[in-house]
mmCIF file of C-alpha atoms in Angstrom:
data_model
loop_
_atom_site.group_PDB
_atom_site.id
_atom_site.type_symbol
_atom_site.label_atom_id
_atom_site.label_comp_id
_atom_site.label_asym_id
_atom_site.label_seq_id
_atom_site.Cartn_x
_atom_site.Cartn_y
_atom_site.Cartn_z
ATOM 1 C CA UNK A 678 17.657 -3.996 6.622
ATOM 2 C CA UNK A 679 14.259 -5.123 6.616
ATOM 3 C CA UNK A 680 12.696 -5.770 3.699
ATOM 4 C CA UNK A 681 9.781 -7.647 1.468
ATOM 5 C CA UNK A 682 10.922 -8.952 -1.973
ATOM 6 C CA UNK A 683 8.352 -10.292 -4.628
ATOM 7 C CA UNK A 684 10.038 -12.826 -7.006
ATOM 8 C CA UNK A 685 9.182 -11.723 -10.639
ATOM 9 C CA UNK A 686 7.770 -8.281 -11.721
ATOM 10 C CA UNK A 687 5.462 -10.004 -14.306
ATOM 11 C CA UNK A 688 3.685 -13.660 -13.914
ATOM 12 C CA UNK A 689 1.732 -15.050 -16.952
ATOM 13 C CA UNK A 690 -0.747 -18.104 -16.411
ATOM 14 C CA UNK A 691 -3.402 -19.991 -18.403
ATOM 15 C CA UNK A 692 -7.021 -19.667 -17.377
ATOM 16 C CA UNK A 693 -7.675 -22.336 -15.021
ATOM 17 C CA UNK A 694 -4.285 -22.966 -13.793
ATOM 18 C CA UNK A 695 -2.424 -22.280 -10.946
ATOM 19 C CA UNK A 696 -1.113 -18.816 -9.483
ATOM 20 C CA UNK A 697 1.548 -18.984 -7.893
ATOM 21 C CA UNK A 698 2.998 -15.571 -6.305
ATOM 22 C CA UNK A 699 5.999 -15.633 -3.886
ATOM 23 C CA UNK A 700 6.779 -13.586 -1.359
ATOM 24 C CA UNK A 701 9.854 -13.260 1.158
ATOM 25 C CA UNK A 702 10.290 -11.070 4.000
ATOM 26 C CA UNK A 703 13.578 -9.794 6.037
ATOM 27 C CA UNK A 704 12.631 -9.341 9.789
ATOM 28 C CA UNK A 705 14.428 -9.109 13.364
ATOM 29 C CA UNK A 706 10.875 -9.773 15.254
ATOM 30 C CA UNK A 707 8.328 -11.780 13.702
ATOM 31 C CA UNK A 708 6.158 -10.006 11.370
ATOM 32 C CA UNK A 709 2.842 -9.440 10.149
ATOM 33 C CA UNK A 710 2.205 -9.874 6.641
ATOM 34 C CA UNK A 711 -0.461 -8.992 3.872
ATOM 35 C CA UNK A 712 -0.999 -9.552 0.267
ATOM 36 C CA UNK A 713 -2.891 -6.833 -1.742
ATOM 37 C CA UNK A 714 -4.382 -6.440 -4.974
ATOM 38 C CA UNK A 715 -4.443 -3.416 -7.488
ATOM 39 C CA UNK A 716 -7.189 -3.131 -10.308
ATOM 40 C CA UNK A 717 -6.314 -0.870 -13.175
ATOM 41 C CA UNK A 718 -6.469 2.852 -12.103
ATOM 42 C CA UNK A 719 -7.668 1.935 -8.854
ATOM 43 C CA UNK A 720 -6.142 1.437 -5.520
ATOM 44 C CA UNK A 721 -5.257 -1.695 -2.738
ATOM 45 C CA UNK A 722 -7.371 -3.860 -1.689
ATOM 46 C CA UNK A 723 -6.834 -6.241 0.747
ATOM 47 C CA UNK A 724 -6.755 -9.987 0.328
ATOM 48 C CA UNK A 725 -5.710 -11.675 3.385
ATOM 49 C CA UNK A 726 -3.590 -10.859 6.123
ATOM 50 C CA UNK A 727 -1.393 -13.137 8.654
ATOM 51 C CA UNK A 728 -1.201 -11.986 12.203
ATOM 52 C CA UNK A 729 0.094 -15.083 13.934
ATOM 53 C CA UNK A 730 -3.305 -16.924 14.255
ATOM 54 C CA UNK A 731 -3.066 -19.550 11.654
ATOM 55 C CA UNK A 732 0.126 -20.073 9.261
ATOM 56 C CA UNK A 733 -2.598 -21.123 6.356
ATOM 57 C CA UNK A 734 -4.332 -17.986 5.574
ATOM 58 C CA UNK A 735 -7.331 -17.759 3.150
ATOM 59 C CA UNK A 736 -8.552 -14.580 1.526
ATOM 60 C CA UNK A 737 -10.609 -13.109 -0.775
ATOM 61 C CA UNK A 738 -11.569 -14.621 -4.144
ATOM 62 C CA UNK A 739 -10.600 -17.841 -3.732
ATOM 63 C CA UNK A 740 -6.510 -16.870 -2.643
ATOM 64 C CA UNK A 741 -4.693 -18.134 0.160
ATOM 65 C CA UNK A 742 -1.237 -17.969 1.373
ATOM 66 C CA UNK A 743 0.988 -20.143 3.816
ATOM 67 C CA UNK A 744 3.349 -18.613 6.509
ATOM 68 C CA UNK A 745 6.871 -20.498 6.558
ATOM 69 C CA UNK A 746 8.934 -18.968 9.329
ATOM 70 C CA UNK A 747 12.162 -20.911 8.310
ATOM 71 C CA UNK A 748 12.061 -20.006 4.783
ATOM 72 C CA UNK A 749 10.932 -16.355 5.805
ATOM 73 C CA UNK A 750 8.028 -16.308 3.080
ATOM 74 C CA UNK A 751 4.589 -15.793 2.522
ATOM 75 C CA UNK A 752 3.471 -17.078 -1.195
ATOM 76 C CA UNK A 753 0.182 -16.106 -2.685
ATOM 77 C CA UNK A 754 -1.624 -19.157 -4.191
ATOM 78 C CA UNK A 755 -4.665 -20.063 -6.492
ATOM 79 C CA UNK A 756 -5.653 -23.321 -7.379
ATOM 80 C CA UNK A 757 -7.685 -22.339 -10.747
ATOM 81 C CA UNK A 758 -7.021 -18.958 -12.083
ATOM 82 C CA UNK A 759 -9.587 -16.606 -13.729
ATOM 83 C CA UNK A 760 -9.495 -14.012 -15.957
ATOM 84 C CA UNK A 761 -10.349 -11.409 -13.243
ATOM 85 C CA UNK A 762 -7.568 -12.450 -11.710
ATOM 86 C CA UNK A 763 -5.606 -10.159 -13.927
ATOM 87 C CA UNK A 764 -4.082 -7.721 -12.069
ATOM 88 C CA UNK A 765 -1.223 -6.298 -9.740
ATOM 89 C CA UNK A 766 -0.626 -7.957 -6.573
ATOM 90 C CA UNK A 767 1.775 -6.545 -3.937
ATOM 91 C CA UNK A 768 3.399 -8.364 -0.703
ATOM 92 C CA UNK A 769 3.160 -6.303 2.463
ATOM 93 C CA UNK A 770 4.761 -6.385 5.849
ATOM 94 C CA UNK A 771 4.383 -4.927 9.215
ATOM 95 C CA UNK A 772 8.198 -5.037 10.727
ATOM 96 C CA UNK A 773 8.011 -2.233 13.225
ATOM 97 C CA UNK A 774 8.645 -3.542 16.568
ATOM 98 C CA UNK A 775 7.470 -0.712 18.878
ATOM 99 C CA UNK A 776 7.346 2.975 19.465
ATOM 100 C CA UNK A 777 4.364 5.244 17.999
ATOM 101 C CA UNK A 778 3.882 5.128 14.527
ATOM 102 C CA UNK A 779 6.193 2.314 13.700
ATOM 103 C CA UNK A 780 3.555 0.396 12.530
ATOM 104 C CA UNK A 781 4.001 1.371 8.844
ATOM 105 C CA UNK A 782 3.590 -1.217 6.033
ATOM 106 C CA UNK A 783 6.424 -2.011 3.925
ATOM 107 C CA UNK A 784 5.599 -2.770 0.704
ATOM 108 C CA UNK A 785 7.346 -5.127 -2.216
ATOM 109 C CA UNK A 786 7.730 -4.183 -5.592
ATOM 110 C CA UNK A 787 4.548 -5.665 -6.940
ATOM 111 C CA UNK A 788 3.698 -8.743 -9.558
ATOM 112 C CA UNK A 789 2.102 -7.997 -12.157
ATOM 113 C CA UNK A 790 -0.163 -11.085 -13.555
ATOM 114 C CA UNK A 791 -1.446 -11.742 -16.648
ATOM 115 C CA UNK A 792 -4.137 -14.579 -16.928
ATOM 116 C CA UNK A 793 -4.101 -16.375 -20.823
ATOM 117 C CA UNK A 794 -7.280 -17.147 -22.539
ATOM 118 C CA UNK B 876 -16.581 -0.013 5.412
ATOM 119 C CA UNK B 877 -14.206 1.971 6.008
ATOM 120 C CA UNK B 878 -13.889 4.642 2.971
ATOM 121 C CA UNK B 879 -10.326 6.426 2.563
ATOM 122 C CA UNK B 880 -11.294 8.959 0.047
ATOM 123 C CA UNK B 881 -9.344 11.517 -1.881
ATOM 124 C CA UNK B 882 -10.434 14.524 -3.381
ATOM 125 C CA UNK B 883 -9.568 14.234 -7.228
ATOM 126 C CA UNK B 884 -8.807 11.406 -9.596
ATOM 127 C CA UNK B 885 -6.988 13.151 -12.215
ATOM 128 C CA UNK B 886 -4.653 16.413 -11.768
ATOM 129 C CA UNK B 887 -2.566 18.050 -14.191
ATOM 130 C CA UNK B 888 -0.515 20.633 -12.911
ATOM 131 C CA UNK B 889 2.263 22.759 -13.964
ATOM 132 C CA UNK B 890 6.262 22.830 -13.261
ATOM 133 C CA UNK B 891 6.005 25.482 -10.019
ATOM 134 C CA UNK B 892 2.877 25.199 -9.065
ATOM 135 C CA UNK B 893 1.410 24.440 -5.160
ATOM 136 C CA UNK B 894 -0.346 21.284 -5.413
ATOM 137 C CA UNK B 895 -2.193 19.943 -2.115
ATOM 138 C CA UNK B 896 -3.661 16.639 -2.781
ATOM 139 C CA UNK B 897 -6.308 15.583 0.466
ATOM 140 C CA UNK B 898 -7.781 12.352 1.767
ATOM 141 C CA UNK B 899 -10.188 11.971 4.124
ATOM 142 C CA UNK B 900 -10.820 8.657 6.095
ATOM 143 C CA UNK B 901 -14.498 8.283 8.047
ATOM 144 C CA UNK B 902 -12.753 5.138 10.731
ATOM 145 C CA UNK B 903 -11.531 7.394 13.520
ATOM 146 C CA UNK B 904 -7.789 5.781 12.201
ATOM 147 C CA UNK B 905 -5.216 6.994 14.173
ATOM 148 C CA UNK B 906 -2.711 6.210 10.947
ATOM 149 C CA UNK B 907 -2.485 7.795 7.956
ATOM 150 C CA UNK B 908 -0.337 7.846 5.373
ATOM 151 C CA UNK B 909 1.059 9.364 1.808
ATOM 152 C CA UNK B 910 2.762 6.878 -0.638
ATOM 153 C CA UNK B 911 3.716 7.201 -4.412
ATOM 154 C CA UNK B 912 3.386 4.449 -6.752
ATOM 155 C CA UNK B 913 5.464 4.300 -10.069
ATOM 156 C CA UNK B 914 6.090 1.516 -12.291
ATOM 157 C CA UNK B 915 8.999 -1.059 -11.328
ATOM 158 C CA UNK B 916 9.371 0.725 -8.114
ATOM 159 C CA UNK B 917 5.892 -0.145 -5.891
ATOM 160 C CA UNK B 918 5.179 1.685 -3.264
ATOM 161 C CA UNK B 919 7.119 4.311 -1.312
ATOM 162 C CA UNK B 920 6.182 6.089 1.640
ATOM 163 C CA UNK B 921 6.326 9.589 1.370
ATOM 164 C CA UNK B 922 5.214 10.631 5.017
ATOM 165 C CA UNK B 923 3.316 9.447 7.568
ATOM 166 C CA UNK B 924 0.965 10.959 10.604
ATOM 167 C CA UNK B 925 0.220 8.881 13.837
ATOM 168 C CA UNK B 926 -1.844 11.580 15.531
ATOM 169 C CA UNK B 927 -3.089 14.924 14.779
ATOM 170 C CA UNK B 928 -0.615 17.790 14.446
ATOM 171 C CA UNK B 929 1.796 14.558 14.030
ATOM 172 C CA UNK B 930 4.053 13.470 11.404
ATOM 173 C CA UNK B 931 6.764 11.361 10.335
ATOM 174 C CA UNK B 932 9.239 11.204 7.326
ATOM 175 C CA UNK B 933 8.683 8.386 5.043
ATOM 176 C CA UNK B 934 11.610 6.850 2.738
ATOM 177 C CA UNK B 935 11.309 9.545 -0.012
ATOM 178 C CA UNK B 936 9.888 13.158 1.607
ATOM 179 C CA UNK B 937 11.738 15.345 -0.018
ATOM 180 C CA UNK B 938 9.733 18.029 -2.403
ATOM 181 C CA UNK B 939 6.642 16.913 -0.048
ATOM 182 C CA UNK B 940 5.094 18.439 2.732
ATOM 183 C CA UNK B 941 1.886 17.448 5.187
ATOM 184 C CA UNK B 942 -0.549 18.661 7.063
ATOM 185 C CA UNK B 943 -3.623 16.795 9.649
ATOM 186 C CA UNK B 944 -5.005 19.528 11.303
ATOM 187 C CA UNK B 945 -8.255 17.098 12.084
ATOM 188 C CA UNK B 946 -7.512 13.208 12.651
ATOM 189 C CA UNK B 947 -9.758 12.608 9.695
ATOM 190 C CA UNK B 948 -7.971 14.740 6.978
ATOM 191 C CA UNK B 949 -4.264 14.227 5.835
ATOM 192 C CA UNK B 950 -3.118 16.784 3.130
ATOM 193 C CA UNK B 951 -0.321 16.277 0.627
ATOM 194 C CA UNK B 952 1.756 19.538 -0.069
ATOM 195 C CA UNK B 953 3.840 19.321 -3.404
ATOM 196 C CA UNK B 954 5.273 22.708 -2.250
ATOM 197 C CA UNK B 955 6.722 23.515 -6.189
ATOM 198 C CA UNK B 956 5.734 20.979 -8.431
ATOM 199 C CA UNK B 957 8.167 19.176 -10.766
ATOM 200 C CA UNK B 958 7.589 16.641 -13.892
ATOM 201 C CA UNK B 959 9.781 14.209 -11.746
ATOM 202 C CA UNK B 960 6.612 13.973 -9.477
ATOM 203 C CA UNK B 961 4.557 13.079 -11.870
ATOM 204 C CA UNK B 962 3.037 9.917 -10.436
ATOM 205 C CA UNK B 963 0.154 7.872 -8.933
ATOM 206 C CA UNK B 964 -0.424 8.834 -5.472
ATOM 207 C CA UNK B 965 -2.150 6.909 -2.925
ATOM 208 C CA UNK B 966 -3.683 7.591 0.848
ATOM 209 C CA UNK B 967 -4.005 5.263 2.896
ATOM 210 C CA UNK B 968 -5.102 4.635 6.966
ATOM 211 C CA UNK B 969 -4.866 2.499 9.592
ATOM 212 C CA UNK B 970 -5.195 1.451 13.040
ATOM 213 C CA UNK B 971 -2.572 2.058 15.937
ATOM 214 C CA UNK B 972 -2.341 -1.343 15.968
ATOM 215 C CA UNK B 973 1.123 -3.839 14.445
ATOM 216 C CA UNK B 974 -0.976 -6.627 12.743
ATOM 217 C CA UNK B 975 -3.710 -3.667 11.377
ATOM 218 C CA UNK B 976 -4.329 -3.711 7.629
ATOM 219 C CA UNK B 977 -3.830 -0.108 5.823
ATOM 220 C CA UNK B 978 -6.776 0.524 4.020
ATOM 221 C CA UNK B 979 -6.281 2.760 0.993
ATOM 222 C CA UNK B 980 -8.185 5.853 -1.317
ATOM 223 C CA UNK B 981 -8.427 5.508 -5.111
ATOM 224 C CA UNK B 982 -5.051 6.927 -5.767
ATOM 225 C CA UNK B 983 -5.112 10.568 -7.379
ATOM 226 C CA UNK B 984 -3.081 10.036 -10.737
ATOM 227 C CA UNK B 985 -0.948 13.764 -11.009
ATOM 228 C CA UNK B 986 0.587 14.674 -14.014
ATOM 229 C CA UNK B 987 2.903 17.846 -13.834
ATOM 230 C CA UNK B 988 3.321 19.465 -17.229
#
């Protein structure tokens, strides 16, 4: 079945280091993929998105996320994390490979991370 | 920008009730789409519309119904409302297109009582 599967439901880091978010994907055809983020009481918004062009994808707010076909992920990265960076962060796929309205996201479960003073 | 907005923030509703939750999207998106959100779980799609007068059953549609009557406006029917749909619910549209990002409302938080 295809699939996205985010590796830990909760990810706590210190302010200023690294955020590491990982991501893996289960796919007959090759996918497109997306990483979101979710404020408090509010809804998605995009951070990047990988359609194929570039297999290092930068984002919003200082993210970016690398595209490894042979190890079927897509891992959300930060070099220095920030307080605002608190927040949920969900991995998204497009895995539809034809016919109208197949092109449906598939969502994973979410991370949650926490960013220590 | 495109704006994805639905109609109310906060609902609480009660056990039998008719509960129609609406989003409007001003992008001309062909896609739109009903998901719930609870904790631990993510996101599920509840249904899906492609087209006007369209729509598709998402993973979890049961106690759900929809209607797009205009391709702007996608309505979510809880037809008898039950506590076990209490939940965040979010709208969300996109482009006919495989590699389009879905861009998403404020989520209407519904508590049924």
């Amino acid at each position: 079945a295809q699939s996205v599967t985010q590796l830990g439901s909760h990810v706590s880091v210190s302010e200023g280091a690294l955020v590491l978010l990982r991501c893996n994907y289960s796919s007959s055809v090759p996918p497109y993929l997306f990483w979101y983020v979710q404020y408090p009481n509010q809804g998605l918004q995009l951070l990047l998105k990988y359609t194929s062009a570039a297999t290092l994808v930068k984002g919003i707010n200082g993210f970016e996320a690398e595209f490894k076909k042979s190890e079927t992920s897509f891992h959300l990265t930060k070099p220095s994390a920030h307080m605002s960076d608190a927040a949920e962060y969900f991995c998204a796929a497009s895995l539809g490979d034809s016919g109208a309205g197949s092109y449906q996201l598939t969502f994973g479960k979410g991370t949650k991370l926490s960013v220590i003073p | 920008d495109v704006k994805v907005t639905q109609s109310s923030r906060y609902l609480v509703k009660r056990t039998g009730e008719k509960v129609f939750l609406e989003c409007v999207q001003d992008m001309d998106h062909e896609n739109m789409f009903w998901y719930r959100q609870d904790p631990g779980l993510g996101l599920r799609l509840i249904y899906f519309s492609y087209d006007v007068k369209m729509k598709e059953k998402g993973d979890i549609p049961e106690g759900y119904s929809v209607s797009r009557e205009k391709k702007e406006r996608f309505s979510l029917i809880l037809e008898s409302a039950s506590t076990n749909q209490t939940s965040m619910y979010l709208c969300a549209s996109s482009l006919e297109w495989r590699g389009t990002e879905a861009f998403f409302g404020q989520g209407t938080r519904l508590t049924v009582v």
